Amino acid sequence: MPSASVHAASKAEVEGQFRSWLNADLWPQAEKSGVSRKVFDAATADLSLNWDLPDLVSPGSAPPKDRSQSQAEFSSPGAYFSEKRLQGLAGTGRSLAAKHAGTLRRIEATYGVPGSVIVAIWGRESGFGQAKLPHPAIEVLATKAFMSTRKDLFTRELISALHIVEGGDIAASKMMGSWAGALGQPQFLPTSYLKYAVDFDGDGHRDIWNSVPDSLASIANYLAKSGWQRGRDWGFEVSIPAGVSCTQEGPDKAQPLSKWAATGIKRISGKAFPKAELGERTMMLMPAGTHGPEFLVSPNFYVIKEYNNSDLYALFIGNLADRIAHGGGAFAGPWGDVGKMLRSDVLAMQKALVAKGYDVGTVDGLPGFKTRRSLGDWQQKSGMAPTCYPDASLKAKLR
């Protein structure tokens, strides 16, 4: 029992430090950014820490060590594309796209983003607005700003949330979000809300919690302001001939689509590439190297990555959008087996490539496009057929 009371006392002590921090540290920053005392006091009057959130570090404690990469399994990206989930989202997405067709047409005319892409993001982020948002956002952001491993980020987001309240769009008590502080149906962080949320239903409030038009238009505005190219698709699944090296992958190796087509690359569907696309910048994307589906993508693919910086996320959205718009199905190319590996194995390969003078991007045990193509280049120079992806057979060869 004594240990429990000591623990409770220490929590009470931390709560006291939190109250002091709100007034001594947070208020001066909020005031400087233009938040009024009235809004600040009302939003923080009854705040207490949410001790159930992940990634918290109590004052005076050492941050937790990163999870050992020798424990984290590494597998083919195929696991990300659950066919059952995609089919479920596509079915609901098609019916909602039909239900909101008029609104989506207006949004597409205004922002240039296809309705199918908007609905796909809406489905992926919040189950088309049905996902529960259990946490008061101010409480989450304040807890994380006070005691998380990324205090500066969450302090910035907390002050932005106070500006949302100041603007009158929503009361602090009604601002609900995820455990990470993402808001409403589009799952915007507060800084993104301030930049991209729009009032599309004309009621005077940017309401991404309850208004479908506002939520969908805000997603479209986010993509438009991130550089969405009107009239272009996100990309195409293709078949790449054996003579075309996977080392040409990456956004920095863009070519007109006609040049890729001249090498023998074809759409997997058998359809011709749209004529309007042939002169446009296009990039090779091979998220699993030669072990998985192959793609040519437009700059719009990288705009989707602005929403969530992951090739697999952007591919998920593209595939789901195609299902919603055209009744498409799973990618035709199979996701191959790369053998049993750990992230530490991939990390070791990255370090070995760096030692040989290659640029692998971030050395983190995750194979981004720079790691993939550097691996393929090393394979080529070592007399192997390039696969451009880490697999168990390479562990002993690349040291």
Tab-separated table of C-alpha atoms in Angstrom:
chain	number	residue	atom	x	y	z
A	1	MET	CA	0.000	0.000	0.000
A	2	PRO	CA	2.739	2.579	0.756
A	3	SER	CA	3.972	2.421	-2.828
A	4	ALA	CA	0.453	3.219	-4.091
A	5	SER	CA	0.175	6.291	-1.877
A	6	VAL	CA	3.641	7.485	-2.915
A	7	HIS	CA	2.594	6.989	-6.556
A	8	ALA	CA	-0.637	8.924	-5.967
A	9	ALA	CA	1.279	11.704	-4.222
A	10	SER	CA	3.727	11.957	-7.075
A	11	LYS	CA	0.829	12.212	-9.524
A	12	ALA	CA	-0.708	14.988	-7.419
A	13	GLU	CA	2.673	16.724	-7.408
A	14	VAL	CA	2.887	16.505	-11.194
A	15	GLU	CA	-0.674	17.858	-11.516
A	16	GLY	CA	0.474	20.849	-9.427
A	17	GLN	CA	3.470	21.357	-11.716
A	18	PHE	CA	1.089	21.167	-14.676
A	19	ARG	CA	-1.113	23.964	-13.280
A	20	SER	CA	1.990	26.098	-12.738
A	21	TRP	CA	3.196	25.346	-16.271
A	22	LEU	CA	-0.142	26.404	-17.773
A	23	ASN	CA	0.112	29.851	-16.179
A	24	ALA	CA	3.850	30.487	-16.113
A	25	ASP	CA	4.899	28.904	-19.429
A	26	LEU	CA	1.933	28.328	-21.712
A	27	TRP	CA	0.001	31.546	-21.086
A	28	PRO	CA	2.850	33.921	-22.115
A	29	GLN	CA	3.294	31.963	-25.380
A	30	ALA	CA	-0.451	31.914	-26.046
A	31	GLU	CA	-0.813	35.635	-25.262
A	32	LYS	CA	2.089	36.509	-27.553
A	33	SER	CA	0.398	34.597	-30.408
A	34	GLY	CA	-2.881	36.520	-29.942
A	35	VAL	CA	-4.985	34.277	-27.669
A	36	SER	CA	-7.150	36.310	-25.261
A	37	ARG	CA	-7.040	35.785	-21.498
A	38	LYS	CA	-10.778	35.059	-21.507
A	39	VAL	CA	-10.447	32.167	-23.992
A	40	PHE	CA	-7.308	30.844	-22.297
A	41	ASP	CA	-8.881	30.803	-18.832
A	42	ALA	CA	-12.117	29.210	-20.027
A	43	ALA	CA	-10.267	26.479	-21.966
A	44	THR	CA	-7.810	25.623	-19.191
A	45	ALA	CA	-9.848	26.208	-16.005
A	46	ASP	CA	-10.750	22.559	-15.413
A	47	LEU	CA	-7.859	20.913	-17.246
A	48	SER	CA	-6.095	17.953	-15.714
A	49	LEU	CA	-3.584	15.541	-17.166
A	50	ASN	CA	-4.745	12.454	-19.036
A	51	TRP	CA	-2.425	9.783	-17.656
A	52	ASP	CA	-3.773	7.098	-19.993
A	53	LEU	CA	-2.250	8.568	-23.150
A	54	PRO	CA	0.760	6.818	-24.722
A	55	ASP	CA	4.300	8.256	-24.938
A	56	LEU	CA	4.166	10.298	-21.745
A	57	VAL	CA	7.274	11.245	-19.760
A	58	SER	CA	6.727	12.546	-16.228
A	59	PRO	CA	8.852	15.565	-15.245
A	60	GLY	CA	12.213	14.381	-13.952
A	61	SER	CA	11.918	10.978	-15.667
A	62	ALA	CA	14.150	9.835	-18.485
A	63	PRO	CA	12.393	9.390	-21.835
A	64	PRO	CA	11.841	5.734	-22.744
A	65	LYS	CA	14.439	4.173	-24.998
A	66	ASP	CA	13.332	3.455	-28.545
A	67	ARG	CA	11.959	-0.021	-28.911
A	68	SER	CA	14.785	-2.316	-29.879
A	69	GLN	CA	14.772	-2.836	-33.624
A	70	SER	CA	15.941	-6.384	-32.984
A	71	GLN	CA	12.382	-7.020	-31.700
A	72	ALA	CA	10.428	-5.356	-34.493
A	73	GLU	CA	9.433	-7.693	-37.273
A	74	PHE	CA	9.841	-6.638	-40.860
A	75	SER	CA	7.481	-8.010	-43.491
A	76	SER	CA	6.198	-7.447	-47.007
A	77	PRO	CA	4.109	-4.263	-47.409
A	78	GLY	CA	1.247	-6.472	-48.587
A	79	ALA	CA	-0.031	-6.770	-44.995
A	80	TYR	CA	-1.079	-3.102	-45.197
A	81	PHE	CA	-3.629	-3.825	-47.927
A	82	SER	CA	-6.288	-5.870	-46.166
A	83	GLU	CA	-8.671	-6.893	-48.946
A	84	LYS	CA	-11.537	-7.294	-46.496
A	85	ARG	CA	-11.032	-3.779	-45.182
A	86	LEU	CA	-10.623	-2.241	-48.633
A	87	GLN	CA	-13.764	-3.950	-49.928
A	88	GLY	CA	-15.740	-2.732	-46.899
A	89	LEU	CA	-14.528	0.858	-47.268
A	90	ALA	CA	-15.142	0.798	-51.033
A	91	GLY	CA	-18.733	-0.435	-50.642
A	92	THR	CA	-19.589	2.236	-48.088
A	93	GLY	CA	-17.600	4.820	-50.040
A	94	ARG	CA	-19.541	4.200	-53.244
A	95	SER	CA	-22.909	4.611	-51.518
A	96	LEU	CA	-21.776	7.790	-49.729
A	97	ALA	CA	-20.272	9.203	-52.934
A	98	ALA	CA	-23.702	8.720	-54.552
A	99	LYS	CA	-25.510	10.227	-51.548
A	100	HIS	CA	-23.294	13.329	-51.520
A	101	ALA	CA	-22.814	13.517	-55.318
A	102	GLY	CA	-24.059	17.114	-55.590
A	103	THR	CA	-21.779	18.356	-52.814
A	104	LEU	CA	-18.799	16.451	-54.261
A	105	ARG	CA	-19.412	17.950	-57.737
A	106	ARG	CA	-19.335	21.452	-56.235
A	107	ILE	CA	-16.204	20.634	-54.262
A	108	GLU	CA	-14.453	19.192	-57.326
A	109	ALA	CA	-15.370	22.281	-59.373
A	110	THR	CA	-13.988	24.529	-56.600
A	111	TYR	CA	-10.779	22.674	-55.699
A	112	GLY	CA	-10.060	20.355	-58.637
A	113	VAL	CA	-9.738	17.223	-56.493
A	114	PRO	CA	-11.763	14.155	-57.569
A	115	GLY	CA	-14.600	13.217	-55.228
A	116	SER	CA	-13.396	9.601	-55.109
A	117	VAL	CA	-10.035	10.677	-53.616
A	118	ILE	CA	-11.751	12.897	-51.032
A	119	VAL	CA	-14.142	10.106	-50.010
A	120	ALA	CA	-11.255	7.607	-49.819
A	121	ILE	CA	-9.368	9.841	-47.361
A	122	TRP	CA	-12.574	10.446	-45.379
A	123	GLY	CA	-13.054	6.676	-45.098
A	124	ARG	CA	-9.466	5.915	-44.177
A	125	GLU	CA	-9.179	8.680	-41.579
A	126	SER	CA	-12.453	8.393	-39.667
A	127	GLY	CA	-14.584	5.625	-41.189
A	128	PHE	CA	-16.582	8.303	-43.056
A	129	GLY	CA	-17.075	10.260	-39.832
A	130	GLN	CA	-18.302	7.250	-37.850
A	131	ALA	CA	-15.125	6.671	-35.818
A	132	LYS	CA	-15.460	7.647	-32.169
A	133	LEU	CA	-13.371	10.645	-31.134
A	134	PRO	CA	-13.201	9.943	-27.410
A	135	HIS	CA	-10.816	12.619	-26.174
A	136	PRO	CA	-11.227	16.345	-25.485
A	137	ALA	CA	-8.529	17.734	-27.793
A	138	ILE	CA	-7.362	20.507	-25.425
A	139	GLU	CA	-6.777	17.926	-22.660
A	140	VAL	CA	-4.799	15.637	-24.998
A	141	LEU	CA	-2.692	18.445	-26.442
A	142	ALA	CA	-2.012	20.020	-23.051
A	143	THR	CA	-0.998	16.667	-21.553
A	144	LYS	CA	1.369	15.975	-24.434
A	145	ALA	CA	2.724	19.530	-24.490
A	146	PHE	CA	3.560	19.202	-20.789
A	147	MET	CA	4.913	15.654	-20.702
A	148	SER	CA	5.594	13.889	-23.958
A	149	THR	CA	8.677	13.201	-26.027
A	150	ARG	CA	7.622	15.911	-28.523
A	151	LYS	CA	6.707	18.858	-26.312
A	152	ASP	CA	7.442	21.607	-28.876
A	153	LEU	CA	5.175	20.023	-31.488
A	154	PHE	CA	2.271	19.629	-29.072
A	155	THR	CA	2.720	23.109	-27.574
A	156	ARG	CA	2.395	24.541	-31.078
A	157	GLU	CA	-0.707	22.418	-31.722
A	158	LEU	CA	-2.221	23.353	-28.344
A	159	ILE	CA	-1.844	27.084	-29.028
A	160	SER	CA	-3.361	26.531	-32.486
A	161	ALA	CA	-6.317	24.746	-30.839
A	162	LEU	CA	-6.818	27.790	-28.594
A	163	HIS	CA	-6.888	29.953	-31.746
A	164	ILE	CA	-9.656	27.713	-33.155
A	165	VAL	CA	-11.701	28.401	-30.001
A	166	GLU	CA	-10.835	32.110	-30.223
A	167	GLY	CA	-12.171	32.148	-33.799
A	168	GLY	CA	-15.574	30.968	-32.593
A	169	ASP	CA	-15.906	27.856	-34.782
A	170	ILE	CA	-16.262	25.507	-31.805
A	171	ALA	CA	-16.206	25.609	-28.001
A	172	ALA	CA	-13.223	24.036	-26.236
A	173	SER	CA	-15.537	21.523	-24.557
A	174	LYS	CA	-16.873	20.330	-27.939
A	175	MET	CA	-13.484	20.012	-29.648
A	176	MET	CA	-13.044	16.243	-29.694
A	177	GLY	CA	-10.156	14.349	-31.225
A	178	SER	CA	-7.973	11.279	-31.247
A	179	TRP	CA	-5.416	10.265	-28.620
A	180	ALA	CA	-2.839	12.133	-30.746
A	181	GLY	CA	-4.884	15.353	-30.919
A	182	ALA	CA	-6.175	14.963	-34.501
A	183	LEU	CA	-9.535	16.666	-34.954
A	184	GLY	CA	-12.847	15.730	-36.505
A	185	GLN	CA	-13.729	13.706	-39.582
A	186	PRO	CA	-10.633	14.660	-41.646
A	187	GLN	CA	-8.348	14.094	-38.609
A	188	PHE	CA	-6.591	17.462	-38.948
A	189	LEU	CA	-4.081	18.605	-36.377
A	190	PRO	CA	-5.033	22.113	-35.183
A	191	THR	CA	-2.333	23.790	-37.332
A	192	SER	CA	-3.835	22.068	-40.396
A	193	TYR	CA	-7.346	23.097	-39.325
A	194	LEU	CA	-6.305	26.756	-39.237
A	195	LYS	CA	-4.716	26.475	-42.703
A	196	TYR	CA	-7.174	24.258	-44.547
A	197	ALA	CA	-10.595	23.935	-42.856
A	198	VAL	CA	-13.396	25.640	-44.807
A	199	ASP	CA	-17.055	26.502	-44.246
A	200	PHE	CA	-18.608	24.863	-47.303
A	201	ASP	CA	-22.196	24.606	-46.067
A	202	GLY	CA	-22.343	28.367	-45.473
A	203	ASP	CA	-23.449	28.316	-41.812
A	204	GLY	CA	-20.620	30.602	-40.680
A	205	HIS	CA	-18.566	27.863	-38.960
A	206	ARG	CA	-15.823	25.556	-40.170
A	207	ASP	CA	-17.282	22.424	-38.611
A	208	ILE	CA	-15.219	19.309	-39.385
A	209	TRP	CA	-16.915	17.407	-36.549
A	210	ASN	CA	-20.570	17.470	-37.650
A	211	SER	CA	-20.763	18.893	-41.179
A	212	VAL	CA	-20.106	16.509	-44.076
A	213	PRO	CA	-19.764	19.355	-46.644
A	214	ASP	CA	-17.243	21.171	-44.430
A	215	SER	CA	-15.302	17.940	-43.790
A	216	LEU	CA	-15.112	16.921	-47.454
A	217	ALA	CA	-14.294	20.409	-48.726
A	218	SER	CA	-11.600	20.800	-46.049
A	219	ILE	CA	-9.899	17.594	-47.250
A	220	ALA	CA	-10.079	18.905	-50.842
A	221	ASN	CA	-8.679	22.296	-49.811
A	222	TYR	CA	-5.797	20.565	-47.999
A	223	LEU	CA	-4.877	18.655	-51.170
A	224	ALA	CA	-5.392	21.657	-53.470
A	225	LYS	CA	-3.166	23.884	-51.330
A	226	SER	CA	-0.578	21.087	-51.185
A	227	GLY	CA	-0.281	21.216	-54.987
A	228	TRP	CA	-2.951	18.887	-56.418
A	229	GLN	CA	-2.835	19.059	-60.232
A	230	ARG	CA	-6.373	19.409	-61.578
A	231	GLY	CA	-7.301	16.853	-64.225
A	232	ARG	CA	-4.522	14.369	-63.411
A	233	ASP	CA	-4.870	10.934	-61.847
A	234	TRP	CA	-2.767	9.737	-58.884
A	235	GLY	CA	-1.064	7.009	-60.941
A	236	PHE	CA	-1.334	3.623	-62.644
A	237	GLU	CA	-0.392	0.079	-61.787
A	238	VAL	CA	1.946	-1.076	-64.560
A	239	SER	CA	4.111	-3.960	-65.686
A	240	ILE	CA	7.768	-3.030	-66.037
A	241	PRO	CA	9.863	-5.114	-68.480
A	242	ALA	CA	12.873	-6.975	-67.098
A	243	GLY	CA	15.243	-4.675	-68.992
A	244	VAL	CA	14.015	-1.550	-67.180
A	245	SER	CA	15.896	-1.226	-63.904
A	246	CYS	CA	14.094	-0.656	-60.602
A	247	THR	CA	16.942	1.719	-59.685
A	248	GLN	CA	15.113	4.440	-61.638
A	249	GLU	CA	12.501	4.759	-58.883
A	250	GLY	CA	11.873	8.005	-57.032
A	251	PRO	CA	10.331	11.478	-57.283
A	252	ASP	CA	13.725	12.954	-58.233
A	253	LYS	CA	13.929	10.727	-61.339
A	254	ALA	CA	10.721	11.939	-62.994
A	255	GLN	CA	10.279	11.714	-66.764
A	256	PRO	CA	7.425	12.422	-69.148
A	257	LEU	CA	5.055	9.456	-69.174
A	258	SER	CA	5.744	8.998	-72.907
A	259	LYS	CA	9.426	8.226	-72.124
A	260	TRP	CA	8.460	5.530	-69.628
A	261	ALA	CA	5.986	4.089	-72.142
A	262	ALA	CA	8.723	4.014	-74.799
A	263	THR	CA	10.711	1.588	-72.602
A	264	GLY	CA	7.881	-0.938	-72.826
A	265	ILE	CA	6.114	-0.106	-69.556
A	266	LYS	CA	2.378	-0.814	-69.928
A	267	ARG	CA	-0.714	-0.414	-67.770
A	268	ILE	CA	-1.585	-3.654	-66.038
A	269	SER	CA	-5.220	-3.154	-67.092
A	270	GLY	CA	-4.264	-3.347	-70.767
A	271	LYS	CA	-5.726	0.120	-71.397
A	272	ALA	CA	-3.629	2.792	-73.096
A	273	PHE	CA	-2.242	5.619	-70.976
A	274	PRO	CA	-4.491	8.711	-71.258
A	275	LYS	CA	-3.184	10.996	-74.021
A	276	ALA	CA	-3.379	14.023	-71.737
A	277	GLU	CA	-0.878	12.357	-69.371
A	278	LEU	CA	1.798	11.447	-71.937
A	279	GLY	CA	3.731	14.708	-71.799
A	280	GLU	CA	3.478	15.062	-68.004
A	281	ARG	CA	6.045	14.406	-65.257
A	282	THR	CA	5.652	10.854	-63.966
A	283	MET	CA	7.646	8.771	-61.483
A	284	MET	CA	8.374	5.072	-61.074
A	285	LEU	CA	7.219	3.640	-57.734
A	286	MET	CA	8.114	0.131	-56.569
A	287	PRO	CA	7.184	-0.073	-52.875
A	288	ALA	CA	8.376	-3.697	-52.593
A	289	GLY	CA	10.938	-3.578	-55.399
A	290	THR	CA	10.439	-6.453	-57.829
A	291	HIS	CA	8.700	-8.377	-54.997
A	292	GLY	CA	5.426	-6.489	-55.455
A	293	PRO	CA	3.149	-4.402	-57.668
A	294	GLU	CA	4.785	-1.713	-59.829
A	295	PHE	CA	3.488	1.778	-60.541
A	296	LEU	CA	3.944	4.977	-62.486
A	297	VAL	CA	2.648	7.857	-60.365
A	298	SER	CA	1.906	11.529	-60.932
A	299	PRO	CA	2.859	14.393	-58.601
A	300	ASN	CA	-0.631	13.977	-57.109
A	301	PHE	CA	0.593	10.767	-55.462
A	302	TYR	CA	3.082	12.871	-53.487
A	303	VAL	CA	0.311	15.365	-52.649
A	304	ILE	CA	-1.592	12.495	-50.992
A	305	LYS	CA	1.623	11.792	-49.048
A	306	GLU	CA	1.401	15.345	-47.675
A	307	TYR	CA	-1.673	14.105	-45.811
A	308	ASN	CA	0.240	11.130	-44.395
A	309	ASN	CA	3.886	10.733	-45.364
A	310	SER	CA	3.830	7.074	-46.393
A	311	ASP	CA	4.008	5.441	-49.821
A	312	LEU	CA	1.704	2.697	-48.578
A	313	TYR	CA	-0.870	5.183	-47.255
A	314	ALA	CA	-0.931	7.017	-50.583
A	315	LEU	CA	-1.275	3.722	-52.485
A	316	PHE	CA	-4.101	2.654	-50.159
A	317	ILE	CA	-5.929	5.931	-50.879
A	318	GLY	CA	-5.295	5.637	-54.628
A	319	ASN	CA	-6.531	2.046	-54.741
A	320	LEU	CA	-9.590	2.830	-52.606
A	321	ALA	CA	-10.395	5.887	-54.776
A	322	ASP	CA	-10.220	3.720	-57.913
A	323	ARG	CA	-12.593	1.191	-56.336
A	324	ILE	CA	-15.039	3.967	-55.418
A	325	ALA	CA	-14.849	5.674	-58.830
A	326	HIS	CA	-14.600	2.704	-61.204
A	327	GLY	CA	-15.356	-0.427	-59.178
A	328	GLY	CA	-11.674	-1.410	-59.318
A	329	GLY	CA	-10.195	-4.242	-57.285
A	330	ALA	CA	-6.952	-5.279	-55.634
A	331	PHE	CA	-3.620	-4.522	-57.262
A	332	ALA	CA	-2.868	-7.195	-59.872
A	333	GLY	CA	0.780	-7.671	-58.900
A	334	PRO	CA	1.257	-10.037	-55.937
A	335	TRP	CA	3.123	-8.944	-52.820
A	336	GLY	CA	6.006	-11.400	-52.566
A	337	ASP	CA	7.554	-13.046	-49.522
A	338	VAL	CA	10.745	-11.314	-48.414
A	339	GLY	CA	11.585	-13.893	-45.739
A	340	LYS	CA	11.663	-13.553	-41.959
A	341	MET	CA	13.528	-10.405	-41.056
A	342	LEU	CA	13.753	-7.790	-38.338
A	343	ARG	CA	14.036	-4.053	-38.694
A	344	SER	CA	17.563	-4.415	-37.338
A	345	ASP	CA	18.387	-6.525	-40.421
A	346	VAL	CA	17.255	-3.716	-42.718
A	347	LEU	CA	19.170	-1.226	-40.554
A	348	ALA	CA	22.338	-3.298	-40.961
A	349	MET	CA	21.873	-3.293	-44.748
A	350	GLN	CA	21.395	0.481	-44.735
A	351	LYS	CA	24.571	0.987	-42.690
A	352	ALA	CA	26.518	-1.285	-45.052
A	353	LEU	CA	25.250	0.674	-48.069
A	354	VAL	CA	26.163	4.012	-46.443
A	355	ALA	CA	29.660	2.649	-45.761
A	356	LYS	CA	29.921	1.907	-49.501
A	357	GLY	CA	28.985	5.508	-50.338
A	358	TYR	CA	25.269	5.125	-51.064
A	359	ASP	CA	22.527	7.584	-50.118
A	360	VAL	CA	19.808	5.552	-48.375
A	361	GLY	CA	17.832	8.499	-46.998
A	362	THR	CA	17.121	8.015	-43.285
A	363	VAL	CA	18.981	5.119	-41.644
A	364	ASP	CA	16.005	3.810	-39.663
A	365	GLY	CA	15.361	0.176	-40.580
A	366	LEU	CA	12.595	1.167	-43.006
A	367	PRO	CA	13.253	0.830	-46.753
A	368	GLY	CA	12.265	4.121	-48.387
A	369	PHE	CA	12.819	4.686	-52.091
A	370	LYS	CA	16.447	5.803	-51.643
A	371	THR	CA	17.250	2.614	-49.721
A	372	ARG	CA	15.442	0.513	-52.329
A	373	ARG	CA	17.218	1.930	-55.348
A	374	SER	CA	20.628	2.034	-53.639
A	375	LEU	CA	20.203	-1.639	-52.808
A	376	GLY	CA	19.314	-2.317	-56.459
A	377	ASP	CA	22.359	-0.377	-57.649
A	378	TRP	CA	24.621	-2.385	-55.324
A	379	GLN	CA	23.014	-5.632	-56.544
A	380	GLN	CA	23.643	-4.638	-60.172
A	381	LYS	CA	27.271	-3.741	-59.491
A	382	SER	CA	27.733	-7.036	-57.619
A	383	GLY	CA	26.519	-9.049	-60.619
A	384	MET	CA	23.063	-9.835	-59.217
A	385	ALA	CA	19.682	-9.163	-60.785
A	386	PRO	CA	18.428	-6.067	-58.967
A	387	THR	CA	15.331	-6.548	-56.805
A	388	CYS	CA	15.537	-3.131	-55.082
A	389	TYR	CA	14.212	-4.487	-51.796
A	390	PRO	CA	15.695	-6.015	-48.631
A	391	ASP	CA	15.061	-9.733	-48.303
A	392	ALA	CA	16.460	-12.477	-46.113
A	393	SER	CA	18.761	-13.826	-48.852
A	394	LEU	CA	20.724	-10.541	-48.879
A	395	LYS	CA	21.549	-10.479	-45.165
A	396	ALA	CA	24.779	-12.464	-45.516
A	397	LYS	CA	25.815	-10.888	-48.833
A	398	LEU	CA	25.623	-7.214	-47.874
A	399	ARG	CA	27.966	-6.506	-45.005
